[in-house]
Short mmCIF file of C-alpha atoms and ligand atoms in Angstrom, two decimals:
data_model
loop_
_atom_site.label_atom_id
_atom_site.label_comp_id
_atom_site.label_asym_id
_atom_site.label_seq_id
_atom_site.Cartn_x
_atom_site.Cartn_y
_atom_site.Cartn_z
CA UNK V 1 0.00 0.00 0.00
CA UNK V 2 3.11 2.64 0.94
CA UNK V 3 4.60 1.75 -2.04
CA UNK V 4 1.60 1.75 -4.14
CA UNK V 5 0.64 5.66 -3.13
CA UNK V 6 4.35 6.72 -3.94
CA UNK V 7 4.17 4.90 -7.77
CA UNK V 8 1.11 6.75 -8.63
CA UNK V 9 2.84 10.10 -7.62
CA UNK V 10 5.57 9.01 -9.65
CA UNK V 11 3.41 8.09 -12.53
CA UNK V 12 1.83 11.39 -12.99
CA UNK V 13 3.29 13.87 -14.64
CA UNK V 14 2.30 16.86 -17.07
CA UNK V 15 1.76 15.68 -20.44
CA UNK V 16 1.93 18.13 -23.48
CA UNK V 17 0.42 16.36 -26.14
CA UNK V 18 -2.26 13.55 -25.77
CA UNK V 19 -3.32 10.58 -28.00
CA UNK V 20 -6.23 12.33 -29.86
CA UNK V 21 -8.10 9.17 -30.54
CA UNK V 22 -7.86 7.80 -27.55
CA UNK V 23 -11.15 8.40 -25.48
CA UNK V 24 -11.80 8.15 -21.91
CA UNK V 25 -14.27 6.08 -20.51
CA UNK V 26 -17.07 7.78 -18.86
CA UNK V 27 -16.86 5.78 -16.01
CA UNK V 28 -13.06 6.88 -15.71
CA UNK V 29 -14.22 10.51 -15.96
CA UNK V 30 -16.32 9.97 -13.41
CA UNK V 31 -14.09 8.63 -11.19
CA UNK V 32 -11.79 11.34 -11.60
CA UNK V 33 -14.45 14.05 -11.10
CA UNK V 34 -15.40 12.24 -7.92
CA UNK V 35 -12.02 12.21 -6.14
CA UNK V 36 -12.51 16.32 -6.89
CA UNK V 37 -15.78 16.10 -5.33
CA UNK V 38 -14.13 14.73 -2.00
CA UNK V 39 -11.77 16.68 -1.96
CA UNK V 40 -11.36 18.71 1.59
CA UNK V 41 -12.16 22.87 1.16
CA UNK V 42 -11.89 25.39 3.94
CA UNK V 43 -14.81 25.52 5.73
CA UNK V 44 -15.93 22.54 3.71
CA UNK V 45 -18.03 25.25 1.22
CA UNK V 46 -16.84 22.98 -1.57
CA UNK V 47 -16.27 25.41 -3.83
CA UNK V 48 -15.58 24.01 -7.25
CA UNK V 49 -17.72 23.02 -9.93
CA UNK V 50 -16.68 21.12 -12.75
CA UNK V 51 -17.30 21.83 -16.31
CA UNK V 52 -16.45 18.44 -18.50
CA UNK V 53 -15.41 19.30 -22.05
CA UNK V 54 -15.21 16.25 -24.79
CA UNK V 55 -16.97 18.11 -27.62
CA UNK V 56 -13.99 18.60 -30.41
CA UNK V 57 -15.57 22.18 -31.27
CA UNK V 58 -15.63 23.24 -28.18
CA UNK V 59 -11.93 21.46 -26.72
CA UNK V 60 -10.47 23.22 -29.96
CA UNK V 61 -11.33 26.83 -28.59
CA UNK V 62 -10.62 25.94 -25.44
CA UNK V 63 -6.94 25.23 -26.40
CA UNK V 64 -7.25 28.90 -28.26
CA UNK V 65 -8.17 30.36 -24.87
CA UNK V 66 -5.08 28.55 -23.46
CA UNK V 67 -2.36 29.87 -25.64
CA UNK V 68 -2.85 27.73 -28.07
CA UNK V 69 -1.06 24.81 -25.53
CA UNK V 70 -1.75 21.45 -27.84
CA UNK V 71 -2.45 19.22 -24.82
CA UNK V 72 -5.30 21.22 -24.32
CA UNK V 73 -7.10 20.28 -27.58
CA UNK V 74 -6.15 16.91 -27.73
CA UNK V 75 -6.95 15.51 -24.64
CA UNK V 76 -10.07 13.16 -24.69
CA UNK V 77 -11.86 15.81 -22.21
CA UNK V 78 -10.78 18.71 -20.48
CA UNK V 79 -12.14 19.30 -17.14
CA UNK V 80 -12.42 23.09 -16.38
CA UNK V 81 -12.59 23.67 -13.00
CA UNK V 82 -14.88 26.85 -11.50
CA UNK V 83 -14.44 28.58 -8.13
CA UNK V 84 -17.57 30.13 -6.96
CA UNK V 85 -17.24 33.52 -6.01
CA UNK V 86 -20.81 34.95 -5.32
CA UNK V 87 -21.95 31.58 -3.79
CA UNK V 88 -19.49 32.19 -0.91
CA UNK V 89 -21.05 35.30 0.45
CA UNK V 90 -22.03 34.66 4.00
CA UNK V 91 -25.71 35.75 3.53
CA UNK V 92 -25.92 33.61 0.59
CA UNK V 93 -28.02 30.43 0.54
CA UNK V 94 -25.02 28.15 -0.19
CA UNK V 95 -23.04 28.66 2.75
CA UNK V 96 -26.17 28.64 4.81
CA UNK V 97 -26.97 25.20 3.41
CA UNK V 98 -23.57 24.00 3.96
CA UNK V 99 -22.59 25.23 6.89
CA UNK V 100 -25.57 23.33 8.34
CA UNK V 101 -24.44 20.27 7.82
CA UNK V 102 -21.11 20.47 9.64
CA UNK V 103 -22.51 22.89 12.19
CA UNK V 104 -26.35 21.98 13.36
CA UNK V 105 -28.81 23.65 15.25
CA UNK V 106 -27.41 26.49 17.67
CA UNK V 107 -23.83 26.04 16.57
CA UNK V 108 -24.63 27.59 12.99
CA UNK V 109 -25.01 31.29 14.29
CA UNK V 110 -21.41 31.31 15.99
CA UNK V 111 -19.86 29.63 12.83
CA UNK V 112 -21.60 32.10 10.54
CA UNK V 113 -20.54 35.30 12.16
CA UNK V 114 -17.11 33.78 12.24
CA UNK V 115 -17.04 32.98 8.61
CA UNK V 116 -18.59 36.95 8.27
CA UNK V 117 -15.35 37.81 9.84
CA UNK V 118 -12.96 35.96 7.98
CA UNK V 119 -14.97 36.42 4.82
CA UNK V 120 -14.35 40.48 5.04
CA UNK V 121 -10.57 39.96 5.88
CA UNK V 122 -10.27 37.47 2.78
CA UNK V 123 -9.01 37.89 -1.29
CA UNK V 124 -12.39 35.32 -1.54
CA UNK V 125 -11.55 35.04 -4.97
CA UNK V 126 -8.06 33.92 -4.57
CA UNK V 127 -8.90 31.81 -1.54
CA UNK V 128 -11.33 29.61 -3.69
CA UNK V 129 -8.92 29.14 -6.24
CA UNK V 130 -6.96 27.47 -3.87
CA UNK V 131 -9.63 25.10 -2.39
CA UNK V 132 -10.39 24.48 -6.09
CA UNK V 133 -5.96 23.60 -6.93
CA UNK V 134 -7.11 20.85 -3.98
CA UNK V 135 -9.14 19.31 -5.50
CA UNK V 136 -7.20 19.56 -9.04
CA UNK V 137 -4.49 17.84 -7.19
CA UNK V 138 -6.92 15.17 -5.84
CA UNK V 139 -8.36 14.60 -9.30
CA UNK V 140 -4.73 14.35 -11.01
CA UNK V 141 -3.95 11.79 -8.50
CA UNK V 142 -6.65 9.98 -9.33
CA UNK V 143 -6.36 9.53 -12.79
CA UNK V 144 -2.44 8.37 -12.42
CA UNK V 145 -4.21 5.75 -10.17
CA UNK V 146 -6.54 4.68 -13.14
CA UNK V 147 -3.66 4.90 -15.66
CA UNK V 148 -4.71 8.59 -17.39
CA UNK V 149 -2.84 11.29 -17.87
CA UNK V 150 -3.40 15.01 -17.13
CA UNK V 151 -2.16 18.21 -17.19
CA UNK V 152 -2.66 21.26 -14.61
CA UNK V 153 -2.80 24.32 -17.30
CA UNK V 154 -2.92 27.73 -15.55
CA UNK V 155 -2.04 29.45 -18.51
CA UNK V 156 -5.26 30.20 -19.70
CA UNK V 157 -7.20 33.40 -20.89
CA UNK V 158 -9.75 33.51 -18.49
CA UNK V 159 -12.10 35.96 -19.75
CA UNK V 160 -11.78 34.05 -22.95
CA UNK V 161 -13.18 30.83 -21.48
CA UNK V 162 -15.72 32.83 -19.84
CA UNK V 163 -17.11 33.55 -22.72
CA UNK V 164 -16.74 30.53 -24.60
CA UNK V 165 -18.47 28.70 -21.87
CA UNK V 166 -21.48 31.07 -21.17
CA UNK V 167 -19.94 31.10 -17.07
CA UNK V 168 -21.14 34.12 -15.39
CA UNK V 169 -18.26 36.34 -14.30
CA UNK V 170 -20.04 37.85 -11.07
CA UNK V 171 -20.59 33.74 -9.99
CA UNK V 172 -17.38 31.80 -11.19
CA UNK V 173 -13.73 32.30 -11.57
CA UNK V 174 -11.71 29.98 -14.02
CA UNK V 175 -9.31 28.03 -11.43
CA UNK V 176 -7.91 25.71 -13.64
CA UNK V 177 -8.32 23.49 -16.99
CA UNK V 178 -7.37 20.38 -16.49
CA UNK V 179 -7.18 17.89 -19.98
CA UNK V 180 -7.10 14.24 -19.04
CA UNK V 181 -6.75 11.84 -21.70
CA UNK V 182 -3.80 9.25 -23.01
CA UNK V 183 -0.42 10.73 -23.02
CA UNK V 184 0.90 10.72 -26.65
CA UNK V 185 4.95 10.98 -24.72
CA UNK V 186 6.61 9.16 -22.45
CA UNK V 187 7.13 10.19 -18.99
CA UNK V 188 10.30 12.32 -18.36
CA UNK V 189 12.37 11.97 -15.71
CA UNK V 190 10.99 13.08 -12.28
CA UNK V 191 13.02 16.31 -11.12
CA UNK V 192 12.07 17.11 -7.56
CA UNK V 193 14.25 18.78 -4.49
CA UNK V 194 15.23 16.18 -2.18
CA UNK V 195 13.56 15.87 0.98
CA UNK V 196 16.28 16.74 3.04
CA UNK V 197 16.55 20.16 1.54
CA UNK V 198 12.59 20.82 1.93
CA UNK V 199 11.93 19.15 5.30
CA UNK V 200 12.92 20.63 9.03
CA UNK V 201 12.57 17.40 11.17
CA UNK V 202 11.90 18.88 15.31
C1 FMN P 1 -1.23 25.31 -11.03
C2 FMN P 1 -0.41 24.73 -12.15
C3 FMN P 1 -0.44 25.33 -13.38
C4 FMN P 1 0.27 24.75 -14.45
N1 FMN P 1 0.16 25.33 -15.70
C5 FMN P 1 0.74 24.70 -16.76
C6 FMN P 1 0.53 25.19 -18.08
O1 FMN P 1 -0.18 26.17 -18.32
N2 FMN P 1 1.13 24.52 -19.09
C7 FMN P 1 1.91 23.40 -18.88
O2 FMN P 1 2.41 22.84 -19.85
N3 FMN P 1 2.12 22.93 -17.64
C8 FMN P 1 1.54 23.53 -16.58
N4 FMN P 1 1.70 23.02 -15.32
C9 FMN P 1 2.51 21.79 -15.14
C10 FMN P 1 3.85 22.05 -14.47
O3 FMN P 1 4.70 22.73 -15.36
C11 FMN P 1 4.44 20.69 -14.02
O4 FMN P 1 3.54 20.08 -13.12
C12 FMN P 1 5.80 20.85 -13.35
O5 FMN P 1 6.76 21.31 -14.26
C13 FMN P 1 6.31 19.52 -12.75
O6 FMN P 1 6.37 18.51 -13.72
P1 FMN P 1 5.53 17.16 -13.57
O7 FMN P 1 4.11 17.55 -13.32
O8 FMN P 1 5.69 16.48 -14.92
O9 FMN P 1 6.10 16.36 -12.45
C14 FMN P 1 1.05 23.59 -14.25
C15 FMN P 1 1.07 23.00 -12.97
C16 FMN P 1 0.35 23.54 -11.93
C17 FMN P 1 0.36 22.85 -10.60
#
């Protein structure tokens, strides 16, 4: 089991051109959308969606929006991941409904106003990008697992995709596009800083 989490770490990596012909299965997609959905997020207000791409049309001006990055349009589907913005407002609905859940009965008031609080003192924007490079991580994981391949792609136009994908700009940031597909390369070598010049044992 140790070893098994450490391969699939070392199996991912970014690929920059997929195997155009090579499709996903829809029951791999969803697999790989669900380890997203688990994902933890600060005060668990989940706050990603997921918009799955597999339409050529559409995965061709996505890769426009992207700087014209070729893994982008040849990937079987590329997952663009949302953060809501407008959903995270503490008087909104949303956090209402999900605060609930973790904090019941009297203990919502007290975790409201202290969401309020943090909320004003917050880039919310920023911050839900973050939660939302979670659950990227979570979701590239996951396909290594099942044998995919992905790419993180931050370089991305965002107003572009905004547009091409009818999102709302007061409601949804663009986090991240993520293609997933067959990689059409082989894995480089894995070049990482060795532990012992990134971790303080005390
Ligand atoms: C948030 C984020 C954004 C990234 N954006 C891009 C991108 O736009 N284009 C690209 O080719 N790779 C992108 N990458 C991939 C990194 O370049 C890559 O993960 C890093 O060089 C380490 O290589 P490895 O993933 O193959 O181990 C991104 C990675 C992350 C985490």
């Amino acid at each position: 089991m140790k070893n098994t989490i450490l391969d699939i770490f070392h199996r991912r990596y970014a690929c920059h051109a997929f195997l155009p012909d090579r499709v996903i299965t829809r029951t791999d997609l969803d697999i790989v959308l669900e380890a997203g959905r688990l994902s933890p997020s600060s005060f668990g207000l989940e706050q990603w969606k997921f918009v799955a791409v597999s339409k050529a049309d559409e995965k061709t001006a996505l890769q426009a929006a992207c700087f014209n990055q070729p893994q982008v349009g040849s990937a079987s589907t590329v997952v663009v991941i949302l953060a809501k913005t407008a959903e995270l407002d503490p008087d909104s609905e949303y956090v209402e409904r999900l605060m609930a859940r973790e904090y019941p009965g009297a203990a919502l008031a007290p975790a409201l106003a202290n969401y309020r609080a943090f909320h004003a003192a917050t880039d919310i924007k920023a911050w839900s990008i973050a939660q939302c490079h979670i659950a990227a991580a979570n979701m590239m994981t996951a396909a290594a697992a099942l044998g995919l391949d992905t790419c993180a792609i931050g370089g991305f136009d965002p107003e572009a995709i905004k547009t091409l994908l009818g999102i709302d700009g007061d409601r949804h940031e663009i986090a991240l596009i993520l293609p997933v597909g067959y990689c059409a390369d082989l894995a480089p070598e894995k070049q990482r800083l060795p532990l012992s010049e990134l971790v303080e044992y005390r």
